[in-house]
Tab-separated table of C-alpha atoms in Angstrom:
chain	number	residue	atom	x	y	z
A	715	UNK	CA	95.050	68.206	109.795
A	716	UNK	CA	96.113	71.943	108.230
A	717	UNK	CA	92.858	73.706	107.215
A	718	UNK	CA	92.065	77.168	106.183
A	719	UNK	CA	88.943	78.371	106.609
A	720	UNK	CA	87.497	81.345	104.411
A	721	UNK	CA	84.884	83.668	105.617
A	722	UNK	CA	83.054	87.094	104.285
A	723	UNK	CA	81.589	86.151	100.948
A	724	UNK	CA	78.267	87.052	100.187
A	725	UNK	CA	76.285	89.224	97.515
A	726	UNK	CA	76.977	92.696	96.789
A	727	UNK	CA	76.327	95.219	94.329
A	728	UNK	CA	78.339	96.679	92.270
A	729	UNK	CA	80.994	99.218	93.815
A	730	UNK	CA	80.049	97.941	97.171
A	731	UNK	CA	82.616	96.495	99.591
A	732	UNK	CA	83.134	92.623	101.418
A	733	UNK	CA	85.959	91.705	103.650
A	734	UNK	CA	87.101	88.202	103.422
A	735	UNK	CA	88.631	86.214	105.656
A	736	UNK	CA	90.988	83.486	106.480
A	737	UNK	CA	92.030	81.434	109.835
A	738	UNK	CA	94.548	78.404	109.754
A	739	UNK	CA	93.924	75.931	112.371
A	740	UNK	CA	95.273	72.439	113.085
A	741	UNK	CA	99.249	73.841	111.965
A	742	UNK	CA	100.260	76.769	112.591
A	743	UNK	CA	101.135	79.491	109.168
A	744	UNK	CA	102.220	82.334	110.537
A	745	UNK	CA	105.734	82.174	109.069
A	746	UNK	CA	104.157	81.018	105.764
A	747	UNK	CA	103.531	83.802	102.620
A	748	UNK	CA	99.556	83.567	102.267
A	749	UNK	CA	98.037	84.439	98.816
A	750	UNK	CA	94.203	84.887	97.539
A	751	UNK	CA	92.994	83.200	94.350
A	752	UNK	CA	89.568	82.813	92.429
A	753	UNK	CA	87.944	80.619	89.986
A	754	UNK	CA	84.554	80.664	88.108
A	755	UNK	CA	83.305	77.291	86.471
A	756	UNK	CA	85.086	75.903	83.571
A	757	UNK	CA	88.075	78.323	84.212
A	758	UNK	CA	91.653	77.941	85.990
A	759	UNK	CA	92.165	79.296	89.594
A	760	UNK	CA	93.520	82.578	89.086
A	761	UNK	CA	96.195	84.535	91.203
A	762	UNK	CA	94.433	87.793	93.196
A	763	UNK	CA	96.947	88.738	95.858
A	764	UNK	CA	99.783	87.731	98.077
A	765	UNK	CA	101.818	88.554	101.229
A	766	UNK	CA	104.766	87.543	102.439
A	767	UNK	CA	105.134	85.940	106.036
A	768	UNK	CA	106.271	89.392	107.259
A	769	UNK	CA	104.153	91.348	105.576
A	770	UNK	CA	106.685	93.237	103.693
A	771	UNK	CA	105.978	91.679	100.213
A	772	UNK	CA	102.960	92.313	98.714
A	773	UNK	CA	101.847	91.811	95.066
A	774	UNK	CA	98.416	91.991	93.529
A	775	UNK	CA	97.176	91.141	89.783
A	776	UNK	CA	96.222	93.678	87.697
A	777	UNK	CA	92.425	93.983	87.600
A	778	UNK	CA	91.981	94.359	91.674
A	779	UNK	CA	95.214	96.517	92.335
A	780	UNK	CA	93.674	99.611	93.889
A	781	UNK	CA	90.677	97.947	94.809
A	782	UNK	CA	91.656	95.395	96.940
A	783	UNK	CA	94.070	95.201	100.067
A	784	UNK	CA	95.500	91.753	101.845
A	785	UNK	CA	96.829	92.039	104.746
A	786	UNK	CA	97.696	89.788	107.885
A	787	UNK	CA	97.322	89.390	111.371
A	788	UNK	CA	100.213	86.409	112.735
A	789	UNK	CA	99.169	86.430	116.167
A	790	UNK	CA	95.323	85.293	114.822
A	791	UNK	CA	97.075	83.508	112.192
A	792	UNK	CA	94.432	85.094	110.056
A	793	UNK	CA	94.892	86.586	106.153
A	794	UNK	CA	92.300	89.446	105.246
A	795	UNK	CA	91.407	90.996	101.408
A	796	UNK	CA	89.272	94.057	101.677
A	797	UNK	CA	87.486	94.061	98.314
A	798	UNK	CA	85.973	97.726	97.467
A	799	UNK	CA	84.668	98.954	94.622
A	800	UNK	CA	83.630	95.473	93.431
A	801	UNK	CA	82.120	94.649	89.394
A	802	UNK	CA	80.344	91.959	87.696
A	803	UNK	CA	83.948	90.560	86.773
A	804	UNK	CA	84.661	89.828	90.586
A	805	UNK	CA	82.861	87.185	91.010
A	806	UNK	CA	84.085	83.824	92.000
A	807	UNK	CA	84.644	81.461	94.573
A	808	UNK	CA	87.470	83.552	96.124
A	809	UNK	CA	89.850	80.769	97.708
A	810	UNK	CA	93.117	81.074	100.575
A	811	UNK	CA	96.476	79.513	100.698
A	812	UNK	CA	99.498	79.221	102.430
A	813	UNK	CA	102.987	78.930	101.236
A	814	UNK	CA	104.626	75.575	101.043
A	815	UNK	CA	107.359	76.574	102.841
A	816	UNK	CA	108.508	78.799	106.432
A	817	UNK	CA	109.543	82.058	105.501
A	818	UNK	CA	109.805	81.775	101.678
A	819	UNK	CA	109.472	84.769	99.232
A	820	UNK	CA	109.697	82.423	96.277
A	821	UNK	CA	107.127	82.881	93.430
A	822	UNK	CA	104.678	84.422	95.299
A	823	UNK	CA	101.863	85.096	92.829
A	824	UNK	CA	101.260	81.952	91.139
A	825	UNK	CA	99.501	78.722	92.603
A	826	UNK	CA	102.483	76.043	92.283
A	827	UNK	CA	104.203	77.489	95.522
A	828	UNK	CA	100.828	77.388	97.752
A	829	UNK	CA	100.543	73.318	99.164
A	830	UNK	CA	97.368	74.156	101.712
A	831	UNK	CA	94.007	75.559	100.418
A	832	UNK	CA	91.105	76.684	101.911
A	833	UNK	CA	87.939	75.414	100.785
A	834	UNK	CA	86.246	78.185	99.428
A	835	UNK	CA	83.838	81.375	99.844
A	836	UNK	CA	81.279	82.612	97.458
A	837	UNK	CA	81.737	86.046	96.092
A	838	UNK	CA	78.623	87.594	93.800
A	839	UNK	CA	78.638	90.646	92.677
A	840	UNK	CA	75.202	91.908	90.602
A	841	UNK	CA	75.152	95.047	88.347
């Protein structure tokens, strides 16, 4: 079975720093765009930042852009967001997903195009 498997939450202060990460196992998604989202309780899953299967596309919603960096590793089949300069407003359950398709650039920063989902990490961040 696909999984994705986030890592690297925790509890931070604000304007520290965590590095999350994300492994696919059981299918391979290196030629799949990967993306970051987060949700907090009662809210919708919201889109943080994306990448395109080569790396050459990335997009990042307002609020984090300059803050936080994805990037990718194919040969680990392994999606990163360095978070710096975190606030209050950061928190969530930060969440990973893969593209539904091989090599598509389509639509990249909302959730309908992402099929597989990791299950999760914990991100606090205290004032």
């Amino acid at each position: 079975q696909a999984q994705l498997v986030e890592s690297g939450g925790g509890l931070v202060q604000a304007g520290g720093s965590l590095r999350l990460s994300c492994v696919a196992s059981g299918r391979p998604f290196g030629t799949h765009a990967k993306g970051w989202f987060r949700q907090v309780p009662g809210q919708e899953r919201e889109f943080v930042a994306s990448i395109n299967w080569k790396g050459s596309k990335i997009y990042y919603e307002d609020s984090v852009k300059g803050r936080f960096t994805i990037s990718r590793d194919n040969d680990k089949d392994t999606v990163y967001l360095q978070m710096n300069n975190l606030k209050p407003e950061d928190t969530a359950v930060y969440y990973c997903a893969a593209h539904s398709r091989s090599y598509s650039d389509y639509d990249l920063s909302s959730r309908g195009p992402y099929e597989y989902w990791g299950q999760g990490t914990q991100v606090t961040v205290s004032s």
